[in-house]
Amino acid sequence: MTALSTAARAASGVGNLKTMFQKVWEQHEVVAETPDTPAVLYVDRHLIHEVTSPQAFTVLRERGLTVRRPERTLATIDHSSPTRSDQIFGGVPIAIESAAKQIAQLQKNCAEFGVELLDLKSDQRGIVHIIGPELGFTLPGQTIVCGDSHTSTHGAFGALAFGIGTTEVGQVLATQCLLQRRPRTFAINVHGALSPGVTAKDLILSIIGEIGIGGGTGYVLEYRGAVMRSLSMEERMTVCNMSIEGGARAGMIAPDETTYSYLRMRPRAPKGASWERALAHWRSLASDPGAKFDREITLDGGRFEPMITYGTNPGMVMAVSGSIPERRDDPVFDKALAYMGLTAGAPIGGQPVNVVFIGSCTNGRLSDLRSAAQLLRGHHIARGVRALVVPGSQQVKQAAEAEGLDRIFIDAGAEWRESGCSMCIGMNGDTVASGEYSISTSNRNFEGRQGPGARTLLASPLTAAASAVRGRVTDPRDFING
Amino acid sequence: MQPIQQIRSRTVVLPFTNIDTDQIIPARFLRTTTRAGLGKQLFADWRYSTDGAIKPEFALNRPEAAGCAVLVAGHNFGCGSSREHAPWALLDYGFRAVISTAIADIFRSNSLKNGLLPIEVDAPTGQWLLEHPGAEVTIDLQTTTLRLPDGTAVEFPVERFARYCLLNGTDELGFLISTEREISTYEQALRP
């Protein structure tokens, strides 16, 4: 078994040079993979929420199992939770009965199995991928899983973080391990510097446009280069978050001083001597210079523009300033444009929008709200447009209110809500009506994602805010430059 | 989990690329705490009008789709959300296998854990299947071959451990629990 895994390692690395992924993977192999069996991989951190965990607890009960390491799992409520304050704090019942039932089930499961729950009224509650980092629960070099495909977000810290299914949630609860085949590695180098008005969201949408929505299937991505180094942690999370929209279960960025200064003093990050020990370990994680990736591409960040999607998957993406592509003899493309009610060859700029959604695990952090608020300050959203601003967590909400961002949104005519996934997935009733256009800072523009028949245009918080003011798809540089 | 040895069935074809799990089962049906009965919500927004009426032209609603256990779809099937409700819904509806030229990672993993066989085929085979809805195919997991109506046998890849589990109807959890000693040893070596 050992000989085989050594051979496998030699085949996938050059000498002793290792990628960051390889290092983290090998540090978590409880049992190395063989041709007959996948690796048993240890899971450092497990996040759970109300939607993908109930059936996993059912399996534990059926088999008489306990949660092996409850302190390594953290639960919260985000997907089906209301964003109306009165339904969380005001004693008003949760409007959707099935959502209330699901939330009650999570509360029961966590109490019964001894798992910590950041409950509906907790001031640390929020979207799983927002609260993990802000609490310092997410750390570099860890393996982190959650029954949610946007778990790739945590890769921004140099963690190996990926989404799993409910059966796997049960496996992690019972054994703290998963059976995994080693994925391949894919380096995405972005050189240069982003232009004004071009955000981390535009960067990742450009990358997805480049590799396609299945381009990362089977790979763990590592985002590298000057542009990645220049990003804040929140921006890096936006990039890693959407790795799955390129087909990759995980995307990683090497930790550096930006990472460490973000984590220092986070409530659950190591302190004192433990911090120093952790830091020494984290500094060893970056890919060795010259380490070989299975695939590698290099892009020039200086060429990127504000981006927006026009179709029904995140790979159908274009510059806000451009025209919708034309494709001959492609019925699937035609079907997507028909669903969207858009015309090939027409500019996307000026397309009327009905709804603006600012939030989600992609763009629901404080810096996202700041950038949208900065653009909205002194403006009012266009007549007939409904704008919903949903902070990614209660802590983001409080921080935004302390800066007065809530006033800017409310004065501009937007609704300011409690945290959650909200209109990204529409499970809590925050939905877009059939046929309406929604410009959304979320991550998926699939048919019906924001409600049956809803038409989603994915964009950055800046582009969403600019479009809210005009009531039409607008290049944010119109505001920034003039 | 029901063991799989051989599946013999006509195919239902959805000739679209990038069918995501939000199409397979829309998010509003995930407010459930069980895995039972999701088949009626499979492809809900494609199968039913907003008023709940059946759309007769949709492939799954056509009379010839009745009883079919094999779904053929375009490239990159199952992308997007990690919801295991997607394979649960497909299985509950009656599908036992999905064939595409590419199947997304998380969906594939979830399918294998529930006894839904994800089969990736080469482009010409995929194209032929897309163009011949209702073709009678035989899938043999023992030999990992897909047999087309003209007798052509196409081999498909299946991860070896998953194949073992599917053939025997066992699940992975028992295997993981059997590595208890290794897990404990690993945990003892962890830095606090």
XYZ file of C-alpha atoms in Angstrom:
674
model
C 0.000 0.000 0.000
C 2.806 2.389 0.968
C 4.854 1.519 -2.111
C 1.923 2.255 -4.393
C 1.132 5.579 -2.848
C 4.801 6.574 -3.048
C 4.812 5.665 -6.720
C 1.658 7.664 -7.257
C 3.222 10.651 -5.563
C 6.382 10.400 -7.644
C 4.277 10.262 -10.787
C 2.303 13.375 -9.958
C 5.095 15.556 -8.592
C 8.477 16.581 -9.889
C 11.080 15.255 -7.491
C 10.078 16.563 -4.116
C 8.450 19.704 -5.445
C 4.845 19.781 -4.372
C 1.828 21.891 -5.103
C -0.084 23.387 -2.194
C -2.923 20.958 -2.925
C -0.553 17.972 -2.707
C 0.815 19.148 0.624
C -2.598 19.605 2.192
C -3.865 16.336 0.717
C -0.916 14.298 1.960
C -1.118 15.832 5.420
C -4.682 14.555 5.673
C -4.298 11.033 4.345
C -5.381 8.679 7.102
C -5.005 5.812 4.658
C -3.419 6.448 1.254
C -5.330 5.483 -1.872
C -4.673 2.210 -3.702
C -6.005 1.039 -7.066
C -8.809 -0.744 -5.199
C -9.717 1.835 -2.581
C -9.830 5.638 -2.424
C -7.849 7.526 0.204
C -9.358 7.918 3.647
C -9.047 11.672 4.065
C -9.318 13.371 7.442
C -11.682 16.347 7.687
C -10.568 19.185 9.976
C -13.663 21.326 9.766
C -17.240 20.492 8.863
C -19.975 23.071 8.338
C -23.602 21.986 8.215
C -26.895 23.741 7.520
C -30.573 22.868 7.592
C -31.035 21.777 3.978
C -28.431 19.073 3.329
C -28.026 17.607 6.814
C -31.368 16.175 8.052
C -31.123 12.912 6.103
C -27.538 12.452 7.347
C -28.664 12.586 10.972
C -31.402 10.110 10.090
C -28.713 7.649 8.966
C -26.828 8.118 12.254
C -30.007 7.348 14.167
C -30.844 4.321 12.030
C -27.398 2.862 12.625
C -27.049 3.853 16.229
C -24.003 6.048 15.516
C -22.794 9.165 17.287
C -20.943 12.229 15.989
C -17.295 11.257 16.314
C -15.792 14.727 16.876
C -18.626 17.203 17.493
C -16.174 20.067 18.107
C -15.091 19.855 14.466
C -18.604 20.490 13.143
C -20.345 23.850 13.235
C -23.991 24.260 12.288
C -25.964 27.290 11.208
C -29.168 28.220 9.426
C -28.932 30.074 6.132
C -30.660 28.549 3.092
C -34.318 28.465 4.062
C -34.196 31.087 6.824
C -36.340 34.203 6.523
C -34.648 37.578 6.011
C -37.546 39.514 7.570
C -36.577 40.740 11.038
C -40.003 40.051 12.540
C -39.799 36.355 11.601
C -36.423 36.029 13.329
C -36.631 38.410 16.271
C -40.235 39.575 16.447
C -42.041 36.381 17.355
C -43.802 36.251 13.994
C -43.912 32.629 12.756
C -41.669 31.702 9.828
C -43.936 32.181 6.826
C -43.016 28.972 5.023
C -44.050 25.976 7.080
C -41.638 23.526 5.436
C -38.762 25.931 6.120
C -39.775 26.243 9.754
C -39.914 22.467 10.025
C -36.478 22.059 8.472
C -35.007 24.638 10.845
C -36.628 22.944 13.843
C -35.177 19.619 12.684
C -31.651 21.070 12.622
C -32.141 22.482 16.113
C -33.264 19.064 17.323
C -30.430 17.230 15.568
C -27.741 19.537 16.936
C -29.099 19.293 20.489
C -29.358 15.513 20.307
C -25.905 14.920 18.792
C -24.012 17.653 20.646
C -23.168 19.813 17.635
C -22.750 23.553 18.162
C -25.464 25.512 16.370
C -25.314 29.217 15.603
C -29.067 29.465 15.816
C -31.570 31.761 14.184
C -31.114 34.550 16.747
C -27.338 34.215 17.161
C -25.371 37.339 16.272
C -22.792 34.992 14.699
C -25.304 33.378 12.344
C -24.975 33.803 8.608
C -24.224 32.012 5.374
C -21.899 29.067 6.164
C -19.203 30.365 3.820
C -19.280 33.830 5.331
C -19.215 32.823 8.997
C -16.503 30.138 8.746
C -13.865 32.703 7.751
C -15.135 35.596 9.875
C -15.058 33.444 13.018
C -11.589 32.080 12.242
C -13.141 28.593 12.078
C -11.638 28.403 8.580
C -7.836 28.192 8.642
C -5.048 27.630 6.095
C -3.906 24.089 5.386
C -7.119 22.528 6.629
C -9.538 20.196 4.946
C -12.990 21.780 5.114
C -16.225 20.292 3.824
C -19.887 21.213 3.811
C -22.976 19.920 2.073
C -22.879 22.902 -0.228
C -20.996 23.325 -3.481
C -19.764 26.830 -2.607
C -17.556 25.379 0.112
C -14.785 26.128 -2.393
C -14.918 29.647 -0.872
C -12.698 28.580 2.036
C -9.911 27.715 -0.410
C -9.105 31.449 -0.354
C -7.178 30.680 2.856
C -5.095 27.883 1.341
C -7.464 25.269 2.720
C -8.627 22.274 0.697
C -12.342 22.941 0.838
C -15.034 21.283 -1.206
C -18.751 20.586 -1.356
C -20.115 17.164 -0.521
C -23.453 15.379 -0.668
C -25.650 14.390 2.239
C -24.382 10.795 2.379
C -20.900 12.245 2.837
C -22.176 14.642 5.510
C -23.223 11.515 7.412
C -19.823 9.905 6.846
C -18.021 12.944 8.219
C -20.323 13.151 11.224
C -19.742 9.463 11.995
C -16.030 9.106 11.183
C -14.583 12.606 10.586
C -13.310 11.153 7.301
C -14.225 10.859 3.634
C -13.251 8.439 0.883
C -11.688 10.430 -1.923
C -9.725 9.854 -5.111
C -6.986 12.399 -5.594
C -8.086 15.058 -8.100
C -5.763 16.636 -10.662
C -4.322 20.127 -10.306
C -4.945 23.162 -12.510
C -2.995 26.408 -12.090
C -4.687 29.610 -13.190
C -2.139 32.418 -13.333
C -3.432 35.957 -13.615
C -0.753 38.555 -14.239
C -0.905 42.330 -14.330
C -3.400 44.458 -12.414
C -7.161 44.938 -12.595
C -8.424 48.213 -14.051
C -10.673 50.580 -12.053
C -14.255 49.320 -11.914
C -13.126 45.717 -12.455
C -13.731 43.640 -9.332
C -12.982 40.143 -8.053
C -16.412 39.096 -9.379
C -15.474 40.259 -12.864
C -12.189 38.404 -12.509
C -13.786 35.053 -11.685
C -16.536 35.499 -14.280
C -13.789 36.148 -16.849
C -11.935 33.014 -15.750
C -15.118 30.921 -16.036
C -15.751 32.419 -19.470
C -12.229 31.325 -20.379
C -12.277 27.715 -19.099
C -16.021 27.044 -19.525
C -18.400 25.711 -16.889
C -17.059 22.173 -17.174
C -13.431 23.227 -17.647
C -12.413 22.554 -14.073
C -14.154 19.169 -13.707
C -11.816 16.691 -12.013
C -9.399 19.412 -10.929
C -8.507 21.425 -7.873
C -7.735 24.939 -9.049
C -4.901 27.055 -7.706
C -5.284 30.761 -8.469
C -1.868 32.395 -8.761
C -0.123 35.512 -9.984
C 0.130 39.205 -9.184
C -3.602 39.868 -9.423
C -4.399 37.177 -6.835
C -1.681 38.444 -4.486
C -3.126 41.958 -4.696
C -6.637 40.882 -3.656
C -8.014 41.285 -0.127
C -9.257 38.142 1.646
C -12.853 39.038 0.875
C -12.013 39.394 -2.809
C -10.125 36.083 -2.772
C -13.206 34.436 -1.281
C -15.323 35.779 -4.152
C -12.898 34.196 -6.611
C -12.636 30.799 -4.880
C -16.395 30.747 -4.232
C -17.175 30.406 -7.923
C -14.593 27.662 -8.649
C -17.513 25.237 -8.758
C -19.107 27.318 -11.537
C -16.067 26.304 -13.581
C -16.692 22.675 -12.612
C -13.920 22.475 -9.987
C -14.892 21.230 -6.547
C -12.123 23.270 -4.963
C -10.052 26.373 -5.700
C -7.133 27.491 -3.573
C -5.002 30.597 -3.083
C -1.738 30.354 -1.156
C -1.856 32.038 2.262
C 0.299 35.129 2.739
C 0.502 38.202 4.983
C -2.956 39.285 3.774
C -4.323 35.966 5.026
C -2.541 36.122 8.374
C -3.561 39.681 9.153
C -7.188 38.790 8.320
C -7.099 35.801 10.687
C -5.174 37.275 13.606
C -7.644 38.071 16.420
C -10.547 36.217 14.809
C -12.468 34.640 17.707
C -11.719 31.014 16.854
C -8.253 31.435 15.328
C -5.327 30.111 17.404
C -3.849 32.489 19.971
C -0.427 33.036 21.533
C 2.025 30.174 21.101
C -0.533 28.189 19.097
C -0.774 31.098 16.671
C 3.004 31.147 16.205
C 3.100 27.388 15.623
C 0.218 27.619 13.179
C 1.874 30.493 11.346
C 5.071 28.500 10.858
C 2.997 25.677 9.363
C 0.988 27.998 7.143
C 4.161 29.540 5.728
C 5.171 26.103 4.440
C 1.965 25.522 2.470
C 2.494 27.473 -0.764
C 3.294 25.432 -3.864
C 7.024 24.893 -4.218
C 8.510 26.978 -7.049
C 8.691 24.699 -10.076
C 6.039 22.276 -8.792
C 4.158 20.783 -11.710
C 0.429 21.177 -12.265
C -1.563 18.823 -14.470
C -2.884 21.822 -16.376
C -1.919 25.484 -16.393
C -3.183 28.642 -18.073
C -2.024 32.246 -17.881
C -4.289 35.256 -18.273
C -3.658 39.006 -18.379
C -5.728 40.659 -15.633
C -5.257 44.080 -17.226
C -7.535 43.052 -20.098
C -10.521 42.178 -17.916
C -13.643 44.330 -17.936
C -16.815 44.519 -15.854
C -18.664 41.305 -16.742
C -22.257 40.128 -16.827
C -23.949 36.864 -17.749
C -26.517 36.771 -20.534
C -27.504 33.094 -20.558
C -28.496 30.265 -18.255
C -25.127 29.180 -16.904
C -22.220 31.204 -15.517
C -20.049 30.365 -18.536
C -22.404 32.400 -20.745
C -20.714 35.627 -19.775
C -19.690 38.804 -21.578
C -18.363 42.303 -20.995
C -21.074 44.720 -19.798
C -19.937 47.005 -22.617
C -20.266 44.286 -25.262
C -22.889 42.633 -27.467
C -24.472 39.235 -26.856
C -22.559 36.624 -28.862
C -24.095 34.990 -31.911
C -23.868 31.258 -32.542
C -25.154 29.360 -35.533
C -26.819 25.947 -35.296
C -26.660 25.701 -31.548
C -30.146 24.815 -30.256
C -29.017 24.782 -26.616
C -27.672 28.329 -26.996
C -30.920 29.392 -28.688
C -32.930 27.769 -25.882
C -30.940 29.730 -23.286
C -31.467 33.051 -25.081
C -35.158 32.283 -25.534
C -35.463 31.620 -21.799
C -33.671 34.899 -21.118
C -35.713 36.788 -23.709
C -32.503 38.270 -25.114
C -31.325 38.646 -28.706
C -27.979 37.478 -30.069
C -25.944 40.380 -31.405
C -27.716 43.006 -29.285
C -25.824 45.040 -26.672
C -26.571 43.993 -23.078
C -26.105 47.560 -21.843
C -29.489 49.260 -21.513
C -31.396 46.009 -20.923
C -34.146 46.917 -18.411
C -34.023 45.147 -15.036
C -36.848 44.578 -12.543
C -34.955 43.328 -9.520
C -31.513 43.984 -8.035
C -30.107 41.519 -5.515
C -26.968 42.360 -3.552
C -25.800 39.559 -1.274
C -24.943 35.794 -1.232
C -21.831 33.811 -0.289
C -20.215 35.262 -3.407
C -20.728 38.971 -2.733
C -22.383 39.382 0.664
C -19.364 40.597 2.642
C -18.691 44.019 4.089
C -16.441 45.152 1.233
C -19.149 44.155 -1.270
C -21.754 46.204 0.589
C -19.322 49.114 0.843
C -18.678 49.135 -2.888
C -22.390 49.004 -3.722
C -23.162 51.703 -1.135
C -20.401 53.952 -2.384
C -21.954 53.921 -5.820
C -25.501 54.355 -4.515
C -24.699 57.216 -2.136
C -26.680 60.281 -3.203
C -28.661 58.322 -5.806
C -32.046 56.688 -5.813
C -32.844 53.414 -7.505
C -34.927 53.723 -10.643
C -38.704 53.805 -10.427
C -40.246 50.338 -10.616
C -37.042 48.539 -9.630
C -37.033 46.432 -6.495
C -33.637 46.216 -4.777
C -32.889 43.768 -1.980
C -29.676 44.030 0.049
C -28.996 40.964 2.190
C -25.815 40.886 4.274
C -23.962 37.565 4.280
C -23.994 37.299 8.070
C -25.298 39.049 11.153
C -21.764 40.287 11.825
C -21.580 41.786 8.340
C -24.971 43.353 9.002
C -23.860 44.911 12.275
C -20.594 46.181 10.798
C -22.446 47.686 7.843
C -24.936 49.393 10.151
C -22.110 50.763 12.279
C -20.802 52.479 9.145
C -24.253 53.695 8.128
C -24.391 51.587 4.974
C -27.922 50.479 5.806
C -29.031 54.150 5.674
C -27.481 54.580 2.238
C -29.327 51.526 0.912
C -32.626 52.464 2.533
C -32.364 56.108 1.407
C -31.687 54.863 -2.114
C -34.947 52.892 -1.969
C -33.541 49.399 -1.330
C -34.730 46.890 1.266
C -32.255 46.028 4.042
C -32.683 42.528 5.449
C -31.387 39.993 7.946
C -28.625 37.677 6.679
C -29.023 34.480 4.678
C -28.838 32.939 1.214
C -32.087 34.671 0.327
C -32.667 35.457 -3.329
C -29.587 33.595 -4.555
C -31.551 30.365 -4.244
C -35.033 31.596 -3.322
C -35.727 28.822 -0.811
C -37.011 31.230 1.833
C -39.541 32.910 -0.424
C -37.265 35.790 -1.512
C -37.820 35.143 -5.213
C -37.957 36.859 -8.586
C -41.225 36.601 -10.522
C -41.485 34.662 -13.765
C -40.188 36.629 -16.739
C -38.577 39.337 -14.614
C -34.948 40.327 -15.020
C -32.804 40.245 -11.932
C -29.292 41.625 -11.816
C -27.758 39.636 -9.027
C -24.404 39.495 -7.256
C -24.924 35.771 -6.609
C -23.307 32.834 -8.361
C -25.850 31.002 -10.500
C -28.030 32.095 -13.382
C -29.532 28.664 -14.025
C -33.130 28.548 -15.244
C -35.437 29.104 -12.306
C -32.617 29.590 -9.820
C -34.166 32.742 -8.335
C -37.722 31.516 -8.842
C -39.583 29.695 -11.632
C -39.170 31.649 -14.875
C -36.821 34.223 -13.307
C -34.113 35.647 -15.576
C -30.836 36.192 -13.762
C -27.951 38.392 -14.873
C -24.889 37.779 -12.677
C -22.638 40.753 -12.041
C -20.501 42.523 -9.440
C -21.959 44.661 -6.635
C -20.735 47.757 -8.507
C -22.475 46.770 -11.731
C -25.623 45.772 -9.818
C -25.689 49.129 -7.996
C -25.112 51.125 -11.178
C -27.876 49.162 -12.897
C -30.215 49.764 -9.941
C -29.828 53.519 -10.336
C -30.560 53.499 -14.051
C -33.049 50.607 -14.041
C -31.048 49.176 -16.904
C -27.859 47.160 -17.248
C -25.170 49.788 -16.756
C -21.390 49.767 -16.920
C -20.269 50.941 -13.460
C -17.436 52.881 -15.061
C -20.099 55.371 -16.234
C -20.359 56.383 -12.564
C -16.763 55.948 -11.529
C -15.396 57.978 -14.419
C -18.026 60.618 -14.518
C -28.758 0.422 -1.575
C -29.964 -1.944 -4.268
C -27.098 -3.839 -5.947
C -26.588 -3.257 -9.670
C -25.452 -6.045 -11.955
C -27.122 -5.392 -15.263
C -29.535 -2.737 -16.475
C -31.466 -3.332 -19.673
C -33.709 -0.522 -20.782
C -34.770 1.854 -23.491
C -33.345 5.355 -23.120
C -34.970 8.708 -22.506
C -32.983 11.545 -24.082
C -32.555 15.128 -22.889
C -30.423 16.594 -25.657
C -29.158 19.589 -23.677
C -25.652 20.340 -22.462
C -24.889 21.515 -18.917
C -28.071 20.267 -17.262
C -27.589 21.539 -13.717
C -28.989 20.088 -10.508
C -31.346 23.083 -10.153
C -33.108 21.701 -13.273
C -33.014 18.118 -11.995
C -34.802 19.278 -8.845
C -35.516 22.969 -8.184
C -34.437 24.392 -4.825
C -37.956 25.003 -3.534
C -38.363 21.225 -3.229
C -35.334 20.918 -0.951
C -37.309 22.068 2.100
C -37.743 18.457 3.129
C -36.186 16.406 5.879
C -36.463 13.018 4.175
C -35.229 11.584 0.905
C -38.477 9.903 -0.057
C -40.855 10.746 -2.860
C -38.755 13.277 -4.772
C -39.428 11.598 -8.133
C -42.581 13.600 -8.722
C -40.507 16.798 -8.544
C -37.829 15.534 -10.935
C -37.272 18.172 -13.669
C -40.345 19.890 -12.228
C -40.021 23.148 -14.176
C -39.543 21.273 -17.448
C -42.253 18.688 -16.808
C -45.022 20.945 -15.537
C -46.402 24.375 -16.431
C -46.590 26.984 -13.690
C -50.216 25.951 -13.119
C -49.085 22.365 -12.541
C -50.317 21.005 -15.879
C -48.153 18.357 -17.555
C -46.222 19.576 -20.622
C -46.937 16.734 -23.072
C -43.998 17.525 -25.357
C -41.320 17.112 -22.665
C -39.398 13.824 -23.113
C -40.260 12.394 -19.682
C -43.960 13.030 -20.264
C -44.165 11.152 -23.559
C -45.782 7.709 -23.433
C -42.622 5.958 -24.680
C -40.683 7.205 -21.633
C -42.732 5.057 -19.277
C -40.633 2.430 -17.566
C -37.299 3.665 -18.948
C -34.422 3.283 -16.487
C -31.661 4.974 -18.494
C -31.381 8.723 -19.038
C -29.138 10.069 -21.805
C -28.158 13.737 -21.582
C -25.771 16.221 -23.156
C -22.251 17.071 -22.001
C -21.586 18.058 -18.352
C -24.684 16.591 -16.759
C -25.338 17.390 -13.082
C -23.282 20.562 -12.753
C -23.959 23.164 -10.069
C -25.363 22.593 -6.618
C -24.227 19.632 -4.496
C -27.799 18.633 -3.583
C -28.032 14.850 -3.234
C -31.736 15.350 -3.832
C -30.831 15.205 -7.549
C -29.853 11.500 -7.627
C -32.569 10.769 -5.036
C -35.159 12.275 -7.395
C -33.793 10.420 -10.442
C -33.822 7.111 -8.566
C -37.259 7.672 -7.100
C -38.571 8.365 -10.593
C -37.153 5.048 -11.763
C -33.818 5.826 -13.384
C -30.914 3.504 -12.583
C -28.260 5.009 -14.876
C -27.369 8.335 -16.493
C -25.242 8.514 -19.644
C -23.377 11.614 -20.829
C -20.048 12.545 -22.379
C -19.193 14.308 -19.096
C -20.731 14.142 -15.643
C -20.021 16.761 -12.972
C -17.891 15.694 -9.989
C -20.221 16.132 -7.028
C -23.239 14.728 -8.854
C -21.226 11.676 -9.905
C -20.049 11.093 -6.354
C -23.576 11.477 -4.950
C -25.009 9.130 -7.600
C -22.532 6.353 -6.907
C -23.397 6.485 -3.209
C -27.068 5.869 -3.938
C -27.030 3.217 -6.622
C -27.520 5.485 -9.625
C -24.850 4.596 -12.183
C -23.184 7.601 -13.876
C -21.735 6.524 -17.217
C -19.346 8.656 -19.241
C -18.988 7.731 -22.886
C -16.869 8.983 -25.791
C -18.214 11.722 -28.069
C -19.352 9.478 -30.993
C -21.219 7.120 -28.641
C -22.755 10.084 -26.827
C -23.833 11.624 -30.119
C -25.370 8.374 -31.353
C -27.349 7.952 -28.137
C -28.570 11.565 -28.240
C -29.798 11.018 -31.801
C -31.573 7.723 -30.999
C -34.015 8.201 -28.150
C -35.652 4.971 -27.088
C -32.637 2.865 -28.089
C -32.525 -0.394 -26.143
C -29.214 -0.560 -24.253
C -27.702 -3.049 -21.840
C -25.372 -1.887 -19.120
C -23.205 -4.523 -17.466
C -21.427 -3.289 -14.373
C -19.448 -6.509 -13.919
C -17.720 -5.983 -17.266
C -18.250 -2.175 -17.252
C -19.669 -2.233 -20.744
C -22.560 -0.508 -22.408
C -24.081 -2.537 -25.241
C -25.833 -0.627 -28.031
C -28.716 -2.141 -30.059
C -26.372 -3.169 -32.909
C -24.294 -5.193 -30.467
C -21.437 -2.718 -30.175
C -19.943 -2.853 -26.683
C -18.529 0.368 -25.270
C -16.442 0.216 -22.125
C -17.002 2.882 -19.499
C -14.901 3.872 -16.482
C -16.136 3.322 -12.927
C -14.007 3.941 -9.871
C -13.114 0.475 -8.579
C -14.285 0.817 -5.008
C -17.573 2.391 -6.073
C -18.071 -0.469 -8.527
C -17.470 -3.008 -5.757
C -20.023 -1.229 -3.542
C -22.614 -1.020 -6.338
C -22.224 -4.655 -7.349
C -22.664 -5.781 -3.760
C -25.184 -3.220 -2.650
C -22.949 -2.140 0.221
C -22.205 1.435 1.210
C -19.015 3.229 2.100
C -19.837 4.037 5.681
C -19.139 0.496 6.847
C -15.728 0.616 5.183
C -14.910 3.982 6.777
C -15.926 2.704 10.191
C -13.669 -0.311 9.660
C -10.672 2.057 9.470
C -11.322 3.197 13.052
C -7.844 2.202 14.213
C -6.141 4.271 11.502
C -8.422 7.235 12.219
C -7.603 7.095 15.939
C -3.878 6.867 15.226
C -4.136 9.860 12.900
C -6.064 11.884 15.479
C -3.543 11.132 18.222
C -0.770 12.563 16.044
C -2.675 15.810 15.387
C -1.288 18.940 16.917
C -3.655 20.459 19.458
